[in-house]
mmCIF file of C-alpha atoms in Angstrom:
data_model
loop_
_atom_site.group_PDB
_atom_site.id
_atom_site.type_symbol
_atom_site.label_atom_id
_atom_site.label_comp_id
_atom_site.label_asym_id
_atom_site.label_seq_id
_atom_site.Cartn_x
_atom_site.Cartn_y
_atom_site.Cartn_z
ATOM 1 C CA UNK A 1349 -0.058 -0.280 -0.205
ATOM 2 C CA UNK A 1350 1.710 3.607 -1.053
ATOM 3 C CA UNK A 1351 2.318 6.039 1.424
ATOM 4 C CA UNK A 1352 0.699 9.299 1.618
ATOM 5 C CA UNK A 1353 2.364 12.239 3.799
ATOM 6 C CA UNK A 1354 2.691 15.712 2.374
ATOM 7 C CA UNK A 1355 6.869 15.159 2.935
ATOM 8 C CA UNK A 1356 6.828 12.055 0.242
ATOM 9 C CA UNK A 1357 10.125 11.949 -0.713
ATOM 10 C CA UNK A 1358 9.569 11.843 -5.175
ATOM 11 C CA UNK A 1359 12.251 13.343 -7.077
ATOM 12 C CA UNK A 1360 10.920 16.764 -9.050
ATOM 13 C CA UNK A 1361 8.021 16.961 -7.118
ATOM 14 C CA UNK A 1362 6.513 18.375 -3.438
ATOM 15 C CA UNK A 1363 3.012 18.997 -2.186
ATOM 16 C CA UNK A 1364 2.324 21.992 -0.559
ATOM 17 C CA UNK A 1365 -0.399 23.454 1.347
ATOM 18 C CA UNK A 1366 -2.112 26.020 -0.135
ATOM 19 C CA UNK A 1367 -5.080 26.838 1.933
ATOM 20 C CA UNK A 1368 -8.721 27.004 1.107
ATOM 21 C CA UNK A 1369 -10.829 26.407 -0.915
ATOM 22 C CA UNK A 1370 -7.612 23.968 -2.752
ATOM 23 C CA UNK A 1371 -6.202 22.259 0.519
ATOM 24 C CA UNK A 1372 -3.176 21.521 -1.390
ATOM 25 C CA UNK A 1373 -1.380 21.250 -4.835
ATOM 26 C CA UNK A 1374 0.709 19.036 -6.447
ATOM 27 C CA UNK A 1375 4.042 21.238 -7.678
ATOM 28 C CA UNK A 1376 6.875 20.944 -10.185
ATOM 29 C CA UNK A 1377 10.781 21.581 -8.414
ATOM 30 C CA UNK A 1378 12.271 21.307 -12.099
ATOM 31 C CA UNK A 1379 11.262 21.716 -15.573
ATOM 32 C CA UNK A 1380 9.059 18.614 -17.113
ATOM 33 C CA UNK A 1381 8.973 18.682 -20.800
ATOM 34 C CA UNK A 1382 5.460 17.297 -22.816
ATOM 35 C CA UNK A 1383 5.251 13.666 -22.688
ATOM 36 C CA UNK A 1384 8.211 12.968 -19.391
ATOM 37 C CA UNK A 1385 6.574 10.629 -16.920
ATOM 38 C CA UNK A 1386 6.164 12.731 -13.960
ATOM 39 C CA UNK A 1387 6.092 10.247 -11.630
ATOM 40 C CA UNK A 1388 4.473 6.633 -10.998
ATOM 41 C CA UNK A 1389 2.098 5.260 -8.762
ATOM 42 C CA UNK A 1390 0.399 2.624 -6.887
ATOM 43 C CA UNK A 1391 -2.650 3.269 -5.009
ATOM 44 C CA UNK A 1392 -4.084 2.658 -1.632
ATOM 45 C CA UNK A 1393 -6.627 0.700 -2.687
ATOM 46 C CA UNK A 1394 -8.328 -0.513 -5.864
ATOM 47 C CA UNK A 1395 -11.599 -1.881 -7.135
ATOM 48 C CA UNK A 1396 -13.264 -2.959 -10.246
ATOM 49 C CA UNK A 1397 -16.716 -1.447 -10.444
ATOM 50 C CA UNK A 1398 -20.098 -3.829 -10.108
ATOM 51 C CA UNK A 1399 -21.059 -3.289 -13.196
ATOM 52 C CA UNK A 1400 -18.746 -4.072 -15.377
ATOM 53 C CA UNK A 1401 -18.169 -7.009 -14.071
ATOM 54 C CA UNK A 1402 -21.563 -8.317 -14.132
ATOM 55 C CA UNK A 1403 -21.226 -7.556 -18.319
ATOM 56 C CA UNK A 1404 -18.511 -9.937 -18.359
ATOM 57 C CA UNK A 1405 -14.796 -7.580 -17.583
ATOM 58 C CA UNK A 1406 -12.741 -10.486 -15.869
ATOM 59 C CA UNK A 1407 -9.520 -8.724 -14.222
ATOM 60 C CA UNK A 1408 -7.506 -9.563 -11.478
ATOM 61 C CA UNK A 1409 -9.293 -8.895 -7.863
ATOM 62 C CA UNK A 1410 -6.094 -6.424 -6.697
ATOM 63 C CA UNK A 1411 -4.849 -4.988 -9.640
ATOM 64 C CA UNK A 1412 -7.200 -4.866 -12.340
ATOM 65 C CA UNK A 1413 -4.984 -6.785 -14.578
ATOM 66 C CA UNK A 1414 -7.375 -8.684 -17.556
ATOM 67 C CA UNK A 1415 -7.717 -11.881 -17.069
ATOM 68 C CA UNK A 1416 -9.442 -12.902 -20.534
ATOM 69 C CA UNK A 1417 -7.486 -13.626 -23.039
ATOM 70 C CA UNK A 1418 -7.098 -10.687 -26.387
ATOM 71 C CA UNK A 1419 -8.981 -12.894 -28.448
ATOM 72 C CA UNK A 1420 -11.221 -13.733 -25.977
ATOM 73 C CA UNK A 1421 -11.820 -10.385 -25.302
ATOM 74 C CA UNK A 1422 -12.273 -9.652 -28.911
ATOM 75 C CA UNK A 1423 -15.205 -12.195 -29.330
ATOM 76 C CA UNK A 1424 -16.949 -10.732 -26.511
ATOM 77 C CA UNK A 1425 -16.988 -7.758 -27.558
ATOM 78 C CA UNK A 1426 -17.597 -7.939 -31.165
ATOM 79 C CA UNK A 1427 -20.193 -11.027 -31.142
ATOM 80 C CA UNK A 1428 -18.160 -12.322 -33.726
ATOM 81 C CA UNK A 1429 -16.920 -16.142 -32.031
ATOM 82 C CA UNK A 1430 -14.688 -17.194 -35.183
ATOM 83 C CA UNK A 1431 -12.776 -13.836 -35.261
ATOM 84 C CA UNK A 1432 -9.214 -15.096 -34.896
ATOM 85 C CA UNK A 1433 -6.689 -12.343 -33.967
ATOM 86 C CA UNK A 1434 -3.339 -12.440 -36.213
ATOM 87 C CA UNK A 1435 0.122 -12.232 -34.246
ATOM 88 C CA UNK A 1436 -1.255 -14.339 -30.879
ATOM 89 C CA UNK A 1437 2.266 -13.597 -29.481
ATOM 90 C CA UNK A 1438 1.181 -10.102 -29.221
ATOM 91 C CA UNK A 1439 -1.455 -10.945 -26.515
ATOM 92 C CA UNK A 1440 -0.347 -9.498 -22.928
ATOM 93 C CA UNK A 1441 -2.309 -12.367 -21.246
ATOM 94 C CA UNK A 1442 -0.172 -15.019 -19.317
ATOM 95 C CA UNK A 1443 -3.345 -17.723 -18.070
ATOM 96 C CA UNK A 1444 -0.306 -19.870 -16.843
ATOM 97 C CA UNK A 1445 0.221 -17.466 -13.746
ATOM 98 C CA UNK A 1446 -3.229 -17.378 -12.857
ATOM 99 C CA UNK A 1447 -4.340 -18.879 -9.976
ATOM 100 C CA UNK A 1448 -7.517 -17.680 -6.947
ATOM 101 C CA UNK A 1449 -8.124 -18.048 -3.608
ATOM 102 C CA UNK A 1450 -8.321 -21.655 -2.066
ATOM 103 C CA UNK A 1451 -11.081 -21.098 0.359
ATOM 104 C CA UNK A 1452 -13.438 -18.212 -0.801
ATOM 105 C CA UNK A 1453 -11.992 -18.359 -4.698
ATOM 106 C CA UNK A 1454 -11.266 -15.335 -5.968
ATOM 107 C CA UNK A 1455 -9.443 -15.085 -8.665
ATOM 108 C CA UNK A 1456 -5.744 -13.147 -9.691
ATOM 109 C CA UNK A 1457 -3.475 -12.620 -12.138
ATOM 110 C CA UNK A 1458 -0.517 -14.208 -10.470
ATOM 111 C CA UNK A 1459 0.509 -15.475 -6.750
ATOM 112 C CA UNK A 1460 2.350 -11.559 -5.667
ATOM 113 C CA UNK A 1461 -1.602 -10.085 -5.740
ATOM 114 C CA UNK A 1462 -3.106 -12.858 -3.983
ATOM 115 C CA UNK A 1463 -0.341 -13.115 -1.423
ATOM 116 C CA UNK A 1464 -0.787 -8.589 -1.513
ATOM 117 C CA UNK A 1465 -4.615 -8.990 -1.254
ATOM 118 C CA UNK A 1466 -4.334 -11.371 1.838
ATOM 119 C CA UNK A 1467 -1.829 -9.151 3.546
ATOM 120 C CA UNK A 1468 -3.901 -5.845 3.246
ATOM 121 C CA UNK A 1469 -7.498 -6.937 3.270
ATOM 122 C CA UNK A 1470 -8.543 -9.718 2.003
ATOM 123 C CA UNK A 1471 -8.595 -11.920 5.421
ATOM 124 C CA UNK A 1472 -10.822 -10.047 6.571
ATOM 125 C CA UNK A 1473 -12.792 -10.204 3.228
ATOM 126 C CA UNK A 1474 -12.955 -13.678 2.261
ATOM 127 C CA UNK A 1475 -13.658 -14.562 6.145
ATOM 128 C CA UNK A 1476 -17.111 -12.461 5.442
ATOM 129 C CA UNK A 1477 -17.520 -14.147 1.973
ATOM 130 C CA UNK A 1478 -17.420 -18.226 4.296
ATOM 131 C CA UNK A 1479 -19.512 -16.972 7.144
ATOM 132 C CA UNK A 1480 -23.330 -18.434 6.962
ATOM 133 C CA UNK A 1481 -24.848 -14.813 6.114
ATOM 134 C CA UNK A 1482 -21.643 -12.959 5.460
ATOM 135 C CA UNK A 1483 -21.025 -13.338 1.619
ATOM 136 C CA UNK A 1484 -24.776 -12.679 1.569
ATOM 137 C CA UNK A 1485 -24.300 -9.550 3.262
ATOM 138 C CA UNK A 1486 -21.759 -8.415 0.990
ATOM 139 C CA UNK A 1487 -23.728 -9.036 -2.228
ATOM 140 C CA UNK A 1488 -26.686 -7.204 -0.178
ATOM 141 C CA UNK A 1489 -23.905 -4.356 -0.247
ATOM 142 C CA UNK A 1490 -23.324 -4.704 -4.006
ATOM 143 C CA UNK A 1491 -26.688 -4.699 -5.134
ATOM 144 C CA UNK A 1492 -28.128 -1.472 -2.733
ATOM 145 C CA UNK A 1493 -25.018 0.373 -4.308
ATOM 146 C CA UNK A 1494 -25.848 -0.650 -7.684
ATOM 147 C CA UNK A 1495 -29.398 0.476 -7.397
ATOM 148 C CA UNK A 1496 -27.473 3.867 -6.202
ATOM 149 C CA UNK A 1497 -24.530 3.970 -8.669
ATOM 150 C CA UNK A 1498 -25.558 2.999 -12.306
ATOM 151 C CA UNK A 1499 -23.358 3.041 -15.529
ATOM 152 C CA UNK A 1500 -21.142 4.665 -16.191
ATOM 153 C CA UNK A 1501 -19.865 4.036 -12.755
ATOM 154 C CA UNK A 1502 -17.495 6.406 -11.182
ATOM 155 C CA UNK A 1503 -16.905 4.525 -7.435
ATOM 156 C CA UNK A 1504 -17.639 1.509 -5.959
ATOM 157 C CA UNK A 1505 -18.680 0.397 -2.561
ATOM 158 C CA UNK A 1506 -16.520 -2.556 -2.526
ATOM 159 C CA UNK A 1507 -14.116 0.466 -2.321
ATOM 160 C CA UNK A 1508 -14.995 1.407 0.933
ATOM 161 C CA UNK A 1509 -14.986 -1.739 2.356
ATOM 162 C CA UNK A 1510 -11.578 -2.544 1.076
ATOM 163 C CA UNK A 1511 -10.573 0.906 2.902
ATOM 164 C CA UNK A 1512 -12.458 -0.277 6.315
ATOM 165 C CA UNK A 1513 -10.705 -4.079 5.746
ATOM 166 C CA UNK A 1514 -7.100 -2.819 5.374
ATOM 167 C CA UNK A 1515 -7.889 -0.631 8.989
ATOM 168 C CA UNK A 1516 -9.497 -3.650 10.520
ATOM 169 C CA UNK A 1517 -6.374 -5.764 9.214
ATOM 170 C CA UNK A 1518 -3.948 -3.717 9.905
ATOM 171 C CA UNK A 1519 -1.093 -4.277 12.812
ATOM 172 C CA UNK A 1520 -0.891 -0.330 13.264
ATOM 173 C CA UNK A 1521 -4.363 0.768 12.837
ATOM 174 C CA UNK A 1522 -3.969 4.559 13.473
ATOM 175 C CA UNK A 1523 -1.171 4.754 10.876
ATOM 176 C CA UNK A 1524 -4.137 2.967 8.277
ATOM 177 C CA UNK A 1525 -6.547 5.438 9.323
ATOM 178 C CA UNK A 1526 -3.961 8.060 8.818
ATOM 179 C CA UNK A 1527 -3.156 7.578 5.232
ATOM 180 C CA UNK A 1528 -6.936 7.282 3.933
ATOM 181 C CA UNK A 1529 -7.880 10.559 6.359
ATOM 182 C CA UNK A 1530 -5.068 12.311 4.477
ATOM 183 C CA UNK A 1531 -7.300 12.961 1.262
ATOM 184 C CA UNK A 1532 -9.942 14.506 0.965
ATOM 185 C CA UNK A 1533 -13.009 13.764 2.936
ATOM 186 C CA UNK A 1534 -15.396 17.202 2.618
ATOM 187 C CA UNK A 1535 -19.089 16.512 2.374
ATOM 188 C CA UNK A 1536 -19.898 19.828 1.863
ATOM 189 C CA UNK A 1537 -18.314 23.265 0.578
ATOM 190 C CA UNK A 1538 -19.534 25.233 3.062
ATOM 191 C CA UNK A 1539 -18.610 28.886 1.087
ATOM 192 C CA UNK A 1540 -20.221 27.685 -1.603
ATOM 193 C CA UNK A 1541 -23.690 25.718 -0.275
ATOM 194 C CA UNK A 1542 -22.582 22.770 -2.131
ATOM 195 C CA UNK A 1543 -22.979 18.972 -1.196
ATOM 196 C CA UNK A 1544 -22.351 15.996 -2.967
ATOM 197 C CA UNK A 1545 -24.578 14.276 -5.159
ATOM 198 C CA UNK A 1546 -24.515 10.698 -3.650
ATOM 199 C CA UNK A 1547 -25.288 12.499 -0.185
ATOM 200 C CA UNK A 1548 -29.045 13.933 -1.819
ATOM 201 C CA UNK A 1549 -31.974 13.390 0.106
ATOM 202 C CA UNK A 1550 -32.951 11.641 -3.003
ATOM 203 C CA UNK A 1551 -30.372 8.775 -1.424
ATOM 204 C CA UNK A 1552 -31.291 9.120 2.112
ATOM 205 C CA UNK A 1553 -32.553 5.468 2.345
ATOM 206 C CA UNK A 1554 -30.018 3.679 0.437
ATOM 207 C CA UNK A 1555 -27.292 5.403 2.214
ATOM 208 C CA UNK A 1556 -28.793 4.406 5.548
ATOM 209 C CA UNK A 1557 -28.739 0.509 4.412
ATOM 210 C CA UNK A 1558 -25.828 0.683 2.864
ATOM 211 C CA UNK A 1559 -24.302 2.040 6.715
ATOM 212 C CA UNK A 1560 -26.325 -0.207 8.339
ATOM 213 C CA UNK A 1561 -24.756 -3.560 5.690
ATOM 214 C CA UNK A 1562 -21.628 -2.090 6.817
ATOM 215 C CA UNK A 1563 -21.825 -1.906 10.459
ATOM 216 C CA UNK A 1564 -22.883 -5.361 10.302
ATOM 217 C CA UNK A 1565 -19.763 -6.467 8.103
ATOM 218 C CA UNK A 1566 -17.638 -4.334 9.711
ATOM 219 C CA UNK A 1567 -17.100 -4.849 14.223
ATOM 220 C CA UNK A 1568 -13.988 -3.794 14.618
ATOM 221 C CA UNK A 1569 -13.724 -0.974 17.164
ATOM 222 C CA UNK A 1570 -11.305 0.913 14.918
ATOM 223 C CA UNK A 1571 -13.266 0.918 11.610
ATOM 224 C CA UNK A 1572 -16.400 2.114 14.114
ATOM 225 C CA UNK A 1573 -15.718 6.047 13.498
ATOM 226 C CA UNK A 1574 -16.312 5.781 9.885
ATOM 227 C CA UNK A 1575 -19.774 3.457 10.763
ATOM 228 C CA UNK A 1576 -21.662 6.389 12.306
ATOM 229 C CA UNK A 1577 -23.793 8.757 10.406
ATOM 230 C CA UNK A 1578 -21.292 11.321 9.703
ATOM 231 C CA UNK A 1579 -18.558 9.039 9.529
ATOM 232 C CA UNK A 1580 -19.971 6.771 7.182
ATOM 233 C CA UNK A 1581 -21.087 10.429 4.569
ATOM 234 C CA UNK A 1582 -17.545 11.385 4.872
ATOM 235 C CA UNK A 1583 -16.175 7.697 3.752
ATOM 236 C CA UNK A 1584 -18.571 8.113 0.898
ATOM 237 C CA UNK A 1585 -17.776 11.768 0.106
ATOM 238 C CA UNK A 1586 -13.871 10.683 0.579
ATOM 239 C CA UNK A 1587 -14.311 7.761 -2.279
ATOM 240 C CA UNK A 1588 -17.093 10.359 -4.716
ATOM 241 C CA UNK A 1589 -14.378 12.827 -5.177
ATOM 242 C CA UNK A 1590 -10.839 11.493 -5.082
ATOM 243 C CA UNK A 1591 -11.547 8.349 -6.782
ATOM 244 C CA UNK A 1592 -9.290 7.949 -10.266
ATOM 245 C CA UNK A 1593 -10.812 5.672 -12.602
ATOM 246 C CA UNK A 1594 -8.211 2.932 -13.894
ATOM 247 C CA UNK A 1595 -9.323 0.997 -17.147
ATOM 248 C CA UNK A 1596 -7.264 -2.283 -18.920
ATOM 249 C CA UNK A 1597 -8.272 -3.941 -21.870
ATOM 250 C CA UNK A 1598 -6.613 -6.939 -22.953
ATOM 251 C CA UNK A 1599 -7.631 -5.632 -27.020
ATOM 252 C CA UNK A 1600 -6.137 -2.678 -26.405
ATOM 253 C CA UNK A 1601 -2.389 -3.885 -25.118
ATOM 254 C CA UNK A 1602 -2.523 -6.406 -27.974
ATOM 255 C CA UNK A 1603 -3.210 -3.671 -30.707
ATOM 256 C CA UNK A 1604 -0.409 -1.831 -28.803
ATOM 257 C CA UNK A 1605 1.365 -4.399 -29.563
ATOM 258 C CA UNK A 1606 0.879 -5.397 -33.109
ATOM 259 C CA UNK A 1607 1.457 -2.172 -33.792
ATOM 260 C CA UNK A 1608 5.265 -1.706 -32.261
ATOM 261 C CA UNK A 1609 6.145 -4.942 -34.977
ATOM 262 C CA UNK A 1610 8.143 -4.378 -37.885
ATOM 263 C CA UNK A 1611 6.283 -5.593 -40.571
ATOM 264 C CA UNK A 1612 6.038 -5.044 -44.519
ATOM 265 C CA UNK A 1613 3.965 -3.041 -45.643
ATOM 266 C CA UNK A 1614 1.868 -4.616 -47.262
ATOM 267 C CA UNK A 1615 1.354 -6.631 -44.176
ATOM 268 C CA UNK A 1616 1.015 -3.074 -42.329
ATOM 269 C CA UNK A 1617 -1.633 -1.966 -43.945
ATOM 270 C CA UNK A 1618 -3.861 -5.039 -43.830
ATOM 271 C CA UNK A 1619 -3.567 -5.138 -39.809
ATOM 272 C CA UNK A 1620 -4.856 -1.743 -39.954
ATOM 273 C CA UNK A 1621 -7.454 -2.290 -42.003
ATOM 274 C CA UNK A 1622 -8.018 -5.477 -39.509
ATOM 275 C CA UNK A 1623 -8.072 -3.292 -36.614
ATOM 276 C CA UNK A 1624 -10.441 -0.342 -38.142
ATOM 277 C CA UNK A 1625 -12.778 -3.150 -38.551
ATOM 278 C CA UNK A 1626 -12.554 -4.803 -35.401
ATOM 279 C CA UNK A 1627 -13.241 -1.411 -33.909
ATOM 280 C CA UNK A 1628 -16.044 -0.645 -35.210
ATOM 281 C CA UNK A 1629 -17.632 -3.903 -35.076
ATOM 282 C CA UNK A 1630 -17.059 -2.917 -30.928
ATOM 283 C CA UNK A 1631 -18.474 0.374 -31.829
ATOM 284 C CA UNK A 1632 -21.675 -1.624 -33.263
ATOM 285 C CA UNK A 1633 -21.518 -4.150 -30.407
ATOM 286 C CA UNK A 1634 -20.223 -2.784 -27.234
ATOM 287 C CA UNK A 1635 -20.235 1.180 -27.398
ATOM 288 C CA UNK A 1636 -17.794 2.911 -25.601
ATOM 289 C CA UNK A 1637 -18.288 -0.046 -23.336
ATOM 290 C CA UNK A 1638 -14.223 -1.468 -24.259
ATOM 291 C CA UNK A 1639 -12.211 -1.906 -20.294
ATOM 292 C CA UNK A 1640 -12.178 -3.773 -17.423
ATOM 293 C CA UNK A 1641 -13.201 -0.962 -15.343
ATOM 294 C CA UNK A 1642 -12.639 0.356 -11.733
ATOM 295 C CA UNK A 1643 -11.580 3.230 -9.385
ATOM 296 C CA UNK A 1644 -8.879 3.193 -6.914
ATOM 297 C CA UNK A 1645 -7.264 5.765 -4.084
ATOM 298 C CA UNK A 1646 -3.858 7.259 -4.818
ATOM 299 C CA UNK A 1647 -1.788 9.870 -2.131
ATOM 300 C CA UNK A 1648 0.258 11.712 -4.748
ATOM 301 C CA UNK A 1649 -2.788 11.761 -7.941
ATOM 302 C CA UNK A 1650 -5.223 13.135 -5.017
ATOM 303 C CA UNK A 1651 -3.209 15.793 -4.367
ATOM 304 C CA UNK A 1652 -3.532 17.211 -8.384
ATOM 305 C CA UNK A 1653 -6.091 19.819 -8.246
ATOM 306 C CA UNK A 1654 -8.453 20.074 -11.690
ATOM 307 C CA UNK A 1655 -7.835 22.646 -14.381
ATOM 308 C CA UNK A 1656 -9.876 22.793 -17.973
ATOM 309 C CA UNK A 1657 -6.361 23.510 -18.857
ATOM 310 C CA UNK A 1658 -4.616 20.449 -17.240
ATOM 311 C CA UNK A 1659 -0.301 19.838 -18.190
ATOM 312 C CA UNK A 1660 -0.601 16.579 -17.075
ATOM 313 C CA UNK A 1661 -2.649 13.479 -17.749
ATOM 314 C CA UNK A 1662 -3.003 10.185 -16.151
ATOM 315 C CA UNK A 1663 -1.956 7.039 -17.668
ATOM 316 C CA UNK A 1664 -2.132 3.278 -17.452
ATOM 317 C CA UNK A 1665 0.457 1.986 -19.619
ATOM 318 C CA UNK A 1666 1.155 -1.621 -17.901
ATOM 319 C CA UNK A 1667 -2.514 -2.484 -18.067
ATOM 320 C CA UNK A 1668 -3.230 -2.662 -14.345
ATOM 321 C CA UNK A 1669 -3.326 -0.451 -11.772
ATOM 322 C CA UNK A 1670 -0.084 1.371 -11.590
ATOM 323 C CA UNK A 1671 -0.943 5.258 -12.427
ATOM 324 C CA UNK A 1672 1.871 7.271 -14.642
ATOM 325 C CA UNK A 1673 1.537 10.665 -14.098
ATOM 326 C CA UNK A 1674 2.539 12.181 -17.449
ATOM 327 C CA UNK A 1675 3.075 15.791 -18.961
ATOM 328 C CA UNK A 1676 0.902 16.956 -21.822
ATOM 329 C CA UNK A 1677 2.478 20.641 -22.208
ATOM 330 C CA UNK A 1678 6.092 22.078 -20.669
ATOM 331 C CA UNK A 1679 5.796 22.309 -16.945
ATOM 332 C CA UNK A 1680 8.118 25.519 -15.394
ATOM 333 C CA UNK A 1681 10.183 24.712 -12.483
ATOM 334 C CA UNK A 1682 7.064 26.021 -9.920
ATOM 335 C CA UNK A 1683 4.629 25.464 -11.971
ATOM 336 C CA UNK A 1684 1.444 23.383 -10.345
ATOM 337 C CA UNK A 1685 0.722 20.331 -11.883
ATOM 338 C CA UNK A 1686 -3.640 20.332 -12.611
ATOM 339 C CA UNK A 1687 -4.885 17.414 -14.342
ATOM 340 C CA UNK A 1688 -8.395 17.357 -15.650
ATOM 341 C CA UNK A 1689 -11.422 15.461 -14.035
ATOM 342 C CA UNK A 1690 -13.923 16.008 -16.785
ATOM 343 C CA UNK A 1691 -13.413 13.974 -19.668
ATOM 344 C CA UNK A 1692 -12.249 15.188 -23.461
ATOM 345 C CA UNK A 1693 -16.724 15.304 -24.162
ATOM 346 C CA UNK A 1694 -17.325 17.449 -20.743
ATOM 347 C CA UNK A 1695 -13.934 19.651 -21.283
ATOM 348 C CA UNK A 1696 -15.266 20.763 -25.522
ATOM 349 C CA UNK A 1697 -18.541 21.631 -23.007
ATOM 350 C CA UNK A 1698 -19.836 25.171 -21.631
ATOM 351 C CA UNK A 1699 -17.878 27.007 -18.534
ATOM 352 C CA UNK A 1700 -21.954 26.635 -17.123
ATOM 353 C CA UNK A 1701 -22.047 22.046 -17.705
ATOM 354 C CA UNK A 1702 -18.280 22.397 -16.690
ATOM 355 C CA UNK A 1703 -19.396 23.973 -13.489
ATOM 356 C CA UNK A 1704 -22.062 22.098 -13.030
ATOM 357 C CA UNK A 1705 -20.752 18.334 -12.714
ATOM 358 C CA UNK A 1706 -17.739 19.539 -11.155
ATOM 359 C CA UNK A 1707 -20.384 20.588 -8.269
ATOM 360 C CA UNK A 1708 -21.821 18.146 -7.946
ATOM 361 C CA UNK A 1709 -19.536 15.590 -7.941
ATOM 362 C CA UNK A 1710 -16.314 17.623 -6.848
ATOM 363 C CA UNK A 1711 -17.736 20.488 -4.514
ATOM 364 C CA UNK A 1712 -16.198 23.434 -5.820
ATOM 365 C CA UNK A 1713 -16.623 25.959 -9.000
ATOM 366 C CA UNK A 1714 -13.956 26.250 -10.795
ATOM 367 C CA UNK A 1715 -11.832 29.088 -11.512
ATOM 368 C CA UNK A 1716 -8.693 28.062 -13.794
ATOM 369 C CA UNK A 1717 -7.768 30.249 -16.637
ATOM 370 C CA UNK A 1718 -10.059 29.087 -19.261
ATOM 371 C CA UNK A 1719 -12.521 29.552 -17.065
ATOM 372 C CA UNK A 1720 -11.985 33.165 -16.364
ATOM 373 C CA UNK A 1721 -11.195 33.571 -19.989
ATOM 374 C CA UNK A 1722 -14.975 32.441 -20.289
ATOM 375 C CA UNK A 1723 -16.929 34.325 -17.411
ATOM 376 C CA UNK A 1724 -19.358 36.462 -19.688
ATOM 377 C CA UNK A 1725 -20.387 33.309 -21.290
ATOM 378 C CA UNK A 1726 -24.478 33.201 -20.421
ATOM 379 C CA UNK A 1727 -25.064 30.235 -17.970
ATOM 380 C CA UNK A 1728 -26.941 28.033 -19.702
ATOM 381 C CA UNK A 1729 -26.784 24.613 -20.910
ATOM 382 C CA UNK A 1730 -27.551 24.432 -24.485
ATOM 383 C CA UNK A 1731 -30.020 21.883 -25.496
ATOM 384 C CA UNK A 1732 -27.046 19.571 -27.299
ATOM 385 C CA UNK A 1733 -24.993 19.422 -24.839
ATOM 386 C CA UNK A 1734 -27.855 18.727 -22.502
ATOM 387 C CA UNK A 1735 -28.355 19.165 -18.670
ATOM 388 C CA UNK A 1736 -27.925 15.706 -17.005
ATOM 389 C CA UNK A 1737 -24.010 15.850 -16.939
ATOM 390 C CA UNK A 1738 -23.354 12.080 -14.849
ATOM 391 C CA UNK A 1739 -22.801 11.454 -18.945
ATOM 392 C CA UNK A 1740 -20.156 13.035 -19.182
ATOM 393 C CA UNK A 1741 -18.398 13.003 -15.088
ATOM 394 C CA UNK A 1742 -15.072 11.730 -14.949
ATOM 395 C CA UNK A 1743 -13.386 8.832 -13.415
ATOM 396 C CA UNK A 1744 -11.043 11.369 -11.788
ATOM 397 C CA UNK A 1745 -10.168 12.501 -8.472
ATOM 398 C CA UNK A 1746 -10.088 15.772 -6.601
ATOM 399 C CA UNK A 1747 -8.368 17.624 -3.601
ATOM 400 C CA UNK A 1748 -10.261 20.387 -3.974
#
């Protein structure tokens, strides 16, 4: 599990306390060029989305690495069961390394992931899965959450469960609590009178049920402060405002690998046409639901504030939960490192639409240079953009 300290010693960057409303931010202490890796980071905790698992996306229960082979993945996504992917040696999946928990059957990509999950949180959750009513309660927890949080998902109730299990299982329980409490857990922004959308009146009943089930699953005294009404709201807000989306895909990794092959020109052109046709077929069947998707909490990444004109972006080049933060433009020494909490579609919408999404999901009003330059725009969401905000909300985090 990663450490979460303001004095974390990572070359080239530092976390600074910058006061309200942002609290803290991540700053460059040396220049970075566009494309440079700013830092890499493993999460404090990670979990696949519940609906994503129901749709058949199989991934390692610890690191989110896909468990499907690239060809299997292509069959399911395209609906073409007789499809054969060329260059099978470029498939990233190594099924010979896969394993499962001998006690409850949870699946992992390798023994190391199984052992690390067991050491961090799985002993607690595995025990509950094997108790007479424990598995039922965990299933109830997921079902209630799914009725509260339909796709596209941005958080998982099992991420909360893994936080509590991590603390309950830790030898240094106070230290484990401190790791998570350093992340933003603001339920309201009193200055701007904003409350997180998951804490609205329409969700009171579901949140009460979720807290009740959680209280029956987690009985250790070390986590009871999170199982009071106020504490549980804080925990929901912590995950809702800090959760970074993680996406992995064996098909995408296969495409990356075959694209790097040195092939004759004609073979290269044939391959490009094959890939274009495959993605067209996938788009027709699955739309944008291409990846194994989940959510994770990161210490350094959580210190990155939002900008509608970001200078950095998170990537997942290893097809697991390992986050790589890269500069998308040159960053000067002393400059704050900012990411976008919105996806590309939402970033292209009006200032009013961006603010609506950010206020509902992340409890702040953006005052970045782009928003300030558009301050004279009329605060009306166009019919073309829609007025929901859920369709464009990002899986990314906030510290504001």
